[in-house]
PDB file of N, CA and C in Angstrom:
ATOM      1  N   MET A   1     -57.081-110.581  13.155  1.00 89.00           N
ATOM      2  CA  MET A   1     -56.729-111.273  14.381  1.00 89.00           C
ATOM      3  C   MET A   1     -56.272-110.235  15.398  1.00 89.00           C
ATOM      4  N   LYS A   2     -56.836-110.318  16.574  1.00 94.00           N
ATOM      5  CA  LYS A   2     -56.478-109.436  17.673  1.00 94.00           C
ATOM      6  C   LYS A   2     -55.249-109.999  18.380  1.00 94.00           C
ATOM      7  N   VAL A   3     -54.306-109.137  18.717  1.00 96.00           N
ATOM      8  CA  VAL A   3     -53.101-109.546  19.446  1.00 96.00           C
ATOM      9  C   VAL A   3     -53.130-108.869  20.816  1.00 96.00           C
ATOM     10  N   PHE A   4     -53.125-109.696  21.859  1.00 96.00           N
ATOM     11  CA  PHE A   4     -53.062-109.197  23.226  1.00 96.00           C
ATOM     12  C   PHE A   4     -51.619-109.270  23.698  1.00 96.00           C
ATOM     13  N   LYS A   5     -51.142-108.221  24.349  1.00 96.00           N
ATOM     14  CA  LYS A   5     -49.757-108.190  24.819  1.00 96.00           C
ATOM     15  C   LYS A   5     -49.548-109.110  26.016  1.00 96.00           C
ATOM     16  N   ARG A   6     -50.579-109.290  26.842  1.00 95.00           N
ATOM     17  CA  ARG A   6     -50.501-110.199  27.982  1.00 95.00           C
ATOM     18  C   ARG A   6     -51.835-110.905  28.131  1.00 95.00           C
ATOM     19  N   PHE A   7     -51.827-112.008  28.868  1.00 93.00           N
ATOM     20  CA  PHE A   7     -53.045-112.786  29.059  1.00 93.00           C
ATOM     21  C   PHE A   7     -53.910-112.123  30.118  1.00 93.00           C
ATOM     22  N   SER A   8     -55.052-111.625  29.700  1.00 94.00           N
ATOM     23  CA  SER A   8     -56.058-111.076  30.605  1.00 94.00           C
ATOM     24  C   SER A   8     -57.377-111.741  30.232  1.00 94.00           C
ATOM     25  N   ALA A   9     -57.791-112.688  31.048  1.00 93.00           N
ATOM     26  CA  ALA A   9     -58.951-113.512  30.709  1.00 93.00           C
ATOM     27  C   ALA A   9     -60.207-112.681  30.481  1.00 93.00           C
ATOM     28  N   ILE A  10     -60.438-111.651  31.271  1.00 93.00           N
ATOM     29  CA  ILE A  10     -61.657-110.859  31.120  1.00 93.00           C
ATOM     30  C   ILE A  10     -61.657-110.068  29.817  1.00 93.00           C
ATOM     31  N   GLN A  11     -60.521-109.507  29.425  1.00 95.00           N
ATOM     32  CA  GLN A  11     -60.448-108.783  28.158  1.00 95.00           C
ATOM     33  C   GLN A  11     -60.658-109.727  26.979  1.00 95.00           C
ATOM     34  N   ILE A  12     -60.067-110.887  27.053  1.00 95.00           N
ATOM     35  CA  ILE A  12     -60.206-111.871  25.982  1.00 95.00           C
ATOM     36  C   ILE A  12     -61.650-112.355  25.914  1.00 95.00           C
ATOM     37  N   ALA A  13     -62.278-112.597  27.061  1.00 94.00           N
ATOM     38  CA  ALA A  13     -63.672-113.045  27.079  1.00 94.00           C
ATOM     39  C   ALA A  13     -64.587-112.006  26.446  1.00 94.00           C
ATOM     40  N   ARG A  14     -64.364-110.748  26.724  1.00 93.00           N
ATOM     41  CA  ARG A  14     -65.179-109.688  26.110  1.00 93.00           C
ATOM     42  C   ARG A  14     -64.976-109.643  24.604  1.00 93.00           C
ATOM     43  N   TYR A  15     -63.750-109.842  24.161  1.00 94.00           N
ATOM     44  CA  TYR A  15     -63.461-109.863  22.727  1.00 94.00           C
ATOM     45  C   TYR A  15     -64.172-111.034  22.051  1.00 94.00           C
ATOM     46  N   VAL A  16     -64.054-112.225  22.620  1.00 94.00           N
ATOM     47  CA  VAL A  16     -64.681-113.424  22.045  1.00 94.00           C
ATOM     48  C   VAL A  16     -66.195-113.268  22.029  1.00 94.00           C
ATOM     49  N   LYS A  17     -66.743-112.708  23.084  1.00 91.00           N
ATOM     50  CA  LYS A  17     -68.186-112.506  23.173  1.00 91.00           C
ATOM     51  C   LYS A  17     -68.678-111.552  22.082  1.00 91.00           C
ATOM     52  N   SER A  18     -67.870-110.596  21.725  1.00 90.00           N
ATOM     53  CA  SER A  18     -68.261-109.611  20.715  1.00 90.00           C
ATOM     54  C   SER A  18     -68.293-110.186  19.309  1.00 90.00           C
ATOM     55  N   PHE A  19     -67.363-111.079  18.988  1.00 90.00           N
ATOM     56  CA  PHE A  19     -67.232-111.530  17.607  1.00 90.00           C
ATOM     57  C   PHE A  19     -67.720-112.952  17.347  1.00 90.00           C
ATOM     58  N   HIS A  20     -67.799-113.795  18.348  1.00 83.00           N
ATOM     59  CA  HIS A  20     -68.313-115.168  18.261  1.00 83.00           C
ATOM     60  C   HIS A  20     -67.489-116.129  17.405  1.00 83.00           C
ATOM     61  N   ARG A  21     -66.699-115.627  16.461  1.00 91.00           N
ATOM     62  CA  ARG A  21     -65.911-116.527  15.620  1.00 91.00           C
ATOM     63  C   ARG A  21     -64.656-115.804  15.127  1.00 91.00           C
ATOM     64  N   GLY A  22     -63.511-116.476  15.221  1.00 94.00           N
ATOM     65  CA  GLY A  22     -62.279-115.854  14.757  1.00 94.00           C
ATOM     66  C   GLY A  22     -61.066-116.409  15.473  1.00 94.00           C
ATOM     67  N   ALA A  23     -60.092-115.531  15.653  1.00 94.00           N
ATOM     68  CA  ALA A  23     -58.842-115.939  16.299  1.00 94.00           C
ATOM     69  C   ALA A  23     -58.259-114.757  17.058  1.00 94.00           C
ATOM     70  N   PHE A  24     -57.460-115.075  18.048  1.00 94.00           N
ATOM     71  CA  PHE A  24     -56.697-114.058  18.758  1.00 94.00           C
ATOM     72  C   PHE A  24     -55.371-114.670  19.172  1.00 94.00           C
ATOM     73  N   MET A  25     -54.446-113.801  19.536  1.00 94.00           N
ATOM     74  CA  MET A  25     -53.121-114.260  19.921  1.00 94.00           C
ATOM     75  C   MET A  25     -52.687-113.513  21.167  1.00 94.00           C
ATOM     76  N   VAL A  26     -52.053-114.235  22.065  1.00 94.00           N
ATOM     77  CA  VAL A  26     -51.415-113.635  23.230  1.00 94.00           C
ATOM     78  C   VAL A  26     -49.921-113.717  22.963  1.00 94.00           C
ATOM     79  N   GLU A  27     -49.247-112.581  22.984  1.00 94.00           N
ATOM     80  CA  GLU A  27     -47.851-112.509  22.538  1.00 94.00           C
ATOM     81  C   GLU A  27     -46.939-113.555  23.163  1.00 94.00           C
ATOM     82  N   SER A  28     -46.990-113.724  24.450  1.00 89.00           N
ATOM     83  CA  SER A  28     -46.060-114.642  25.102  1.00 89.00           C
ATOM     84  C   SER A  28     -46.576-116.077  25.190  1.00 89.00           C
ATOM     85  N   VAL A  29     -47.807-116.320  24.703  1.00 90.00           N
ATOM     86  CA  VAL A  29     -48.418-117.641  24.862  1.00 90.00           C
ATOM     87  C   VAL A  29     -48.622-118.348  23.536  1.00 90.00           C
ATOM     88  N   GLY A  30     -49.347-117.720  22.618  1.00 90.00           N
ATOM     89  CA  GLY A  30     -49.606-118.349  21.335  1.00 90.00           C
ATOM     90  C   GLY A  30     -50.961-117.963  20.764  1.00 90.00           C
ATOM     91  N   GLU A  31     -51.375-118.682  19.743  1.00 91.00           N
ATOM     92  CA  GLU A  31     -52.594-118.377  19.009  1.00 91.00           C
ATOM     93  C   GLU A  31     -53.742-119.267  19.477  1.00 91.00           C
ATOM     94  N   PHE A  32     -54.933-118.674  19.526  1.00 93.00           N
ATOM     95  CA  PHE A  32     -56.154-119.382  19.905  1.00 93.00           C
ATOM     96  C   PHE A  32     -57.211-119.106  18.843  1.00 93.00           C
ATOM     97  N   ARG A  33     -58.119-120.039  18.662  1.00 93.00           N
ATOM     98  CA  ARG A  33     -59.258-119.864  17.766  1.00 93.00           C
ATOM     99  C   ARG A  33     -60.535-120.024  18.584  1.00 93.00           C
ATOM    100  N   PHE A  34     -61.585-119.335  18.137  1.00 94.00           N
ATOM    101  CA  PHE A  34     -62.855-119.464  18.828  1.00 94.00           C
ATOM    102  C   PHE A  34     -63.993-119.516  17.824  1.00 94.00           C
ATOM    103  N   ALA A  35     -65.055-120.212  18.217  1.00 93.00           N
ATOM    104  CA  ALA A  35     -66.256-120.348  17.398  1.00 93.00           C
ATOM    105  C   ALA A  35     -67.456-120.471  18.324  1.00 93.00           C
ATOM    106  N   ASN A  36     -68.571-119.952  17.878  1.00 90.00           N
ATOM    107  CA  ASN A  36     -69.815-120.004  18.672  1.00 90.00           C
ATOM    108  C   ASN A  36     -69.652-119.398  20.059  1.00 90.00           C
ATOM    109  N   GLY A  37     -68.807-118.403  20.171  1.00 89.00           N
ATOM    110  CA  GLY A  37     -68.630-117.712  21.436  1.00 89.00           C
ATOM    111  C   GLY A  37     -67.807-118.431  22.476  1.00 89.00           C
ATOM    112  N   LEU A  38     -67.101-119.510  22.092  1.00 92.00           N
ATOM    113  CA  LEU A  38     -66.232-120.229  23.022  1.00 92.00           C
ATOM    114  C   LEU A  38     -64.880-120.522  22.370  1.00 92.00           C
ATOM    115  N   VAL A  39     -63.833-120.492  23.160  1.00 93.00           N
ATOM    116  CA  VAL A  39     -62.496-120.801  22.671  1.00 93.00           C
ATOM    117  C   VAL A  39     -62.401-122.311  22.462  1.00 93.00           C
ATOM    118  N   THR A  40     -61.958-122.735  21.288  1.00 91.00           N
ATOM    119  CA  THR A  40     -61.822-124.172  21.024  1.00 91.00           C
ATOM    120  C   THR A  40     -60.565-124.694  21.689  1.00 91.00           C
ATOM    121  N   ILE A  41     -60.664-125.889  22.268  1.00 85.00           N
ATOM    122  CA  ILE A  41     -59.537-126.434  23.016  1.00 85.00           C
ATOM    123  C   ILE A  41     -59.077-127.783  22.494  1.00 85.00           C
ATOM    124  N   GLU A  42     -59.720-128.311  21.462  1.00 81.00           N
ATOM    125  CA  GLU A  42     -59.387-129.651  20.985  1.00 81.00           C
ATOM    126  C   GLU A  42     -57.950-129.773  20.498  1.00 81.00           C
ATOM    127  N   SER A  43     -57.484-128.827  19.718  1.00 75.00           N
ATOM    128  CA  SER A  43     -56.166-128.961  19.101  1.00 75.00           C
ATOM    129  C   SER A  43     -55.077-128.173  19.835  1.00 75.00           C
ATOM    130  N   GLN A  44     -55.306-127.845  21.097  1.00 76.00           N
ATOM    131  CA  GLN A  44     -54.349-127.053  21.857  1.00 76.00           C
ATOM    132  C   GLN A  44     -53.485-127.946  22.752  1.00 76.00           C
ATOM    133  N   PRO A  45     -52.229-127.565  22.986  1.00 83.00           N
ATOM    134  CA  PRO A  45     -51.418-128.262  23.992  1.00 83.00           C
ATOM    135  C   PRO A  45     -52.039-128.066  25.384  1.00 83.00           C
ATOM    136  N   SER A  46     -51.651-128.884  26.327  1.00 84.00           N
ATOM    137  CA  SER A  46     -52.309-128.893  27.646  1.00 84.00           C
ATOM    138  C   SER A  46     -52.205-127.556  28.381  1.00 84.00           C
ATOM    139  N   HIS A  47     -51.082-126.860  28.300  1.00 84.00           N
ATOM    140  CA  HIS A  47     -50.972-125.582  29.012  1.00 84.00           C
ATOM    141  C   HIS A  47     -51.869-124.518  28.389  1.00 84.00           C
ATOM    142  N   LEU A  48     -52.147-124.610  27.097  1.00 88.00           N
ATOM    143  CA  LEU A  48     -53.056-123.666  26.460  1.00 88.00           C
ATOM    144  C   LEU A  48     -54.510-124.034  26.728  1.00 88.00           C
ATOM    145  N   LYS A  49     -54.780-125.316  26.945  1.00 90.00           N
ATOM    146  CA  LYS A  49     -56.140-125.743  27.279  1.00 90.00           C
ATOM    147  C   LYS A  49     -56.581-125.133  28.602  1.00 90.00           C
ATOM    148  N   THR A  50     -55.671-125.023  29.534  1.00 90.00           N
ATOM    149  CA  THR A  50     -55.986-124.421  30.831  1.00 90.00           C
ATOM    150  C   THR A  50     -56.380-122.961  30.663  1.00 90.00           C
ATOM    151  N   LEU A  51     -55.627-122.224  29.876  1.00 92.00           N
ATOM    152  CA  LEU A  51     -55.938-120.818  29.640  1.00 92.00           C
ATOM    153  C   LEU A  51     -57.256-120.662  28.891  1.00 92.00           C
ATOM    154  N   ALA A  52     -57.474-121.507  27.888  1.00 92.00           N
ATOM    155  CA  ALA A  52     -58.727-121.467  27.132  1.00 92.00           C
ATOM    156  C   ALA A  52     -59.902-121.804  28.049  1.00 92.00           C
ATOM    157  N   GLY A  53     -59.709-122.734  28.955  1.00 92.00           N
ATOM    158  CA  GLY A  53     -60.755-123.087  29.907  1.00 92.00           C
ATOM    159  C   GLY A  53     -61.123-121.924  30.815  1.00 92.00           C
ATOM    160  N   GLN A  54     -60.137-121.138  31.226  1.00 93.00           N
ATOM    161  CA  GLN A  54     -60.396-119.964  32.056  1.00 93.00           C
ATOM    162  C   GLN A  54     -61.258-118.955  31.308  1.00 93.00           C
ATOM    163  N   VAL A  55     -60.926-118.728  30.034  1.00 94.00           N
ATOM    164  CA  VAL A  55     -61.696-117.781  29.224  1.00 94.00           C
ATOM    165  C   VAL A  55     -63.119-118.300  29.027  1.00 94.00           C
ATOM    166  N   ASN A  56     -63.254-119.589  28.725  1.00 94.00           N
ATOM    167  CA  ASN A  56     -64.586-120.166  28.520  1.00 94.00           C
ATOM    168  C   ASN A  56     -65.434-120.079  29.788  1.00 94.00           C
ATOM    169  N   GLN A  57     -64.817-120.269  30.935  1.00 94.00           N
ATOM    170  CA  GLN A  57     -65.548-120.157  32.194  1.00 94.00           C
ATOM    171  C   GLN A  57     -66.066-118.735  32.390  1.00 94.00           C
ATOM    172  N   LEU A  58     -65.246-117.748  32.077  1.00 94.00           N
ATOM    173  CA  LEU A  58     -65.688-116.359  32.174  1.00 94.00           C
ATOM    174  C   LEU A  58     -66.809-116.069  31.181  1.00 94.00           C
ATOM    175  N   LEU A  59     -66.708-116.622  29.973  1.00 93.00           N
ATOM    176  CA  LEU A  59     -67.763-116.422  28.979  1.00 93.00           C
ATOM    177  C   LEU A  59     -69.090-116.983  29.471  1.00 93.00           C
ATOM    178  N   ARG A  60     -69.056-118.145  30.091  1.00 91.00           N
ATOM    179  CA  ARG A  60     -70.291-118.730  30.628  1.00 91.00           C
ATOM    180  C   ARG A  60     -70.870-117.849  31.740  1.00 91.00           C
ATOM    181  N   SER A  61     -70.011-117.323  32.593  1.00 90.00           N
ATOM    182  CA  SER A  61     -70.512-116.470  33.675  1.00 90.00           C
ATOM    183  C   SER A  61     -71.057-115.150  33.124  1.00 90.00           C
ATOM    184  N   LEU A  62     -70.465-114.623  32.064  1.00 85.00           N
ATOM    185  CA  LEU A  62     -70.992-113.409  31.441  1.00 85.00           C
ATOM    186  C   LEU A  62     -72.375-113.660  30.855  1.00 85.00           C
ATOM    187  N   ARG A  63     -72.593-114.828  30.289  1.00 81.00           N
ATOM    188  CA  ARG A  63     -73.914-115.165  29.742  1.00 81.00           C
ATOM    189  C   ARG A  63     -74.946-115.256  30.852  1.00 81.00           C
ATOM    190  N   CYS A  64     -74.578-115.854  31.973  1.00 77.00           N
ATOM    191  CA  CYS A  64     -75.506-115.982  33.101  1.00 77.00           C
ATOM    192  C   CYS A  64     -75.856-114.617  33.673  1.00 77.00           C
ATOM    193  N   ASP A  65     -74.885-113.725  33.747  1.00 65.00           N
ATOM    194  CA  ASP A  65     -75.128-112.379  34.262  1.00 65.00           C
ATOM    195  C   ASP A  65     -76.096-111.621  33.366  1.00 65.00           C
ATOM    196  N   GLU A  66     -76.004-111.799  32.055  1.00 64.00           N
ATOM    197  CA  GLU A  66     -76.908-111.123  31.121  1.00 64.00           C
ATOM    198  C   GLU A  66     -78.338-111.576  31.311  1.00 64.00           C
ATOM    199  N   SER A  67     -78.534-112.875  31.547  1.00 57.00           N
ATOM    200  CA  SER A  67     -79.899-113.384  31.690  1.00 57.00           C
ATOM    201  C   SER A  67     -80.583-112.829  32.942  1.00 57.00           C
ATOM    202  N   LEU A  68     -79.803-112.437  33.945  1.00 52.00           N
ATOM    203  CA  LEU A  68     -80.390-111.848  35.145  1.00 52.00           C
ATOM    204  C   LEU A  68     -80.965-110.470  34.880  1.00 52.00           C
ATOM    205  N   TYR A  69     -80.367-109.756  33.923  1.00 54.00           N
ATOM    206  CA  TYR A  69     -80.796-108.385  33.648  1.00 54.00           C
ATOM    207  C   TYR A  69     -81.765-108.286  32.474  1.00 54.00           C
ATOM    208  N   ALA A  70     -82.017-109.367  31.786  1.00 49.00           N
ATOM    209  CA  ALA A  70     -82.889-109.321  30.605  1.00 49.00           C
ATOM    210  C   ALA A  70     -84.349-109.299  30.986  1.00 49.00           C
TER     211      ALA A  70
END
């Protein structure tokens, strides 16, 4: 499990994109799980869902950027 000292959506998105399945933790926020290249939000409290949504949005934009260069 990767531990991030602070919430940086772009760093987390790159990490999730690299491994596709696993978990990470942000020290001041809490633990997140991801599968299929997206952070799961079903079992998260509402304030964590917002953060997970930000990461997922960045992941989607990273996928779109790749298709432009392929």
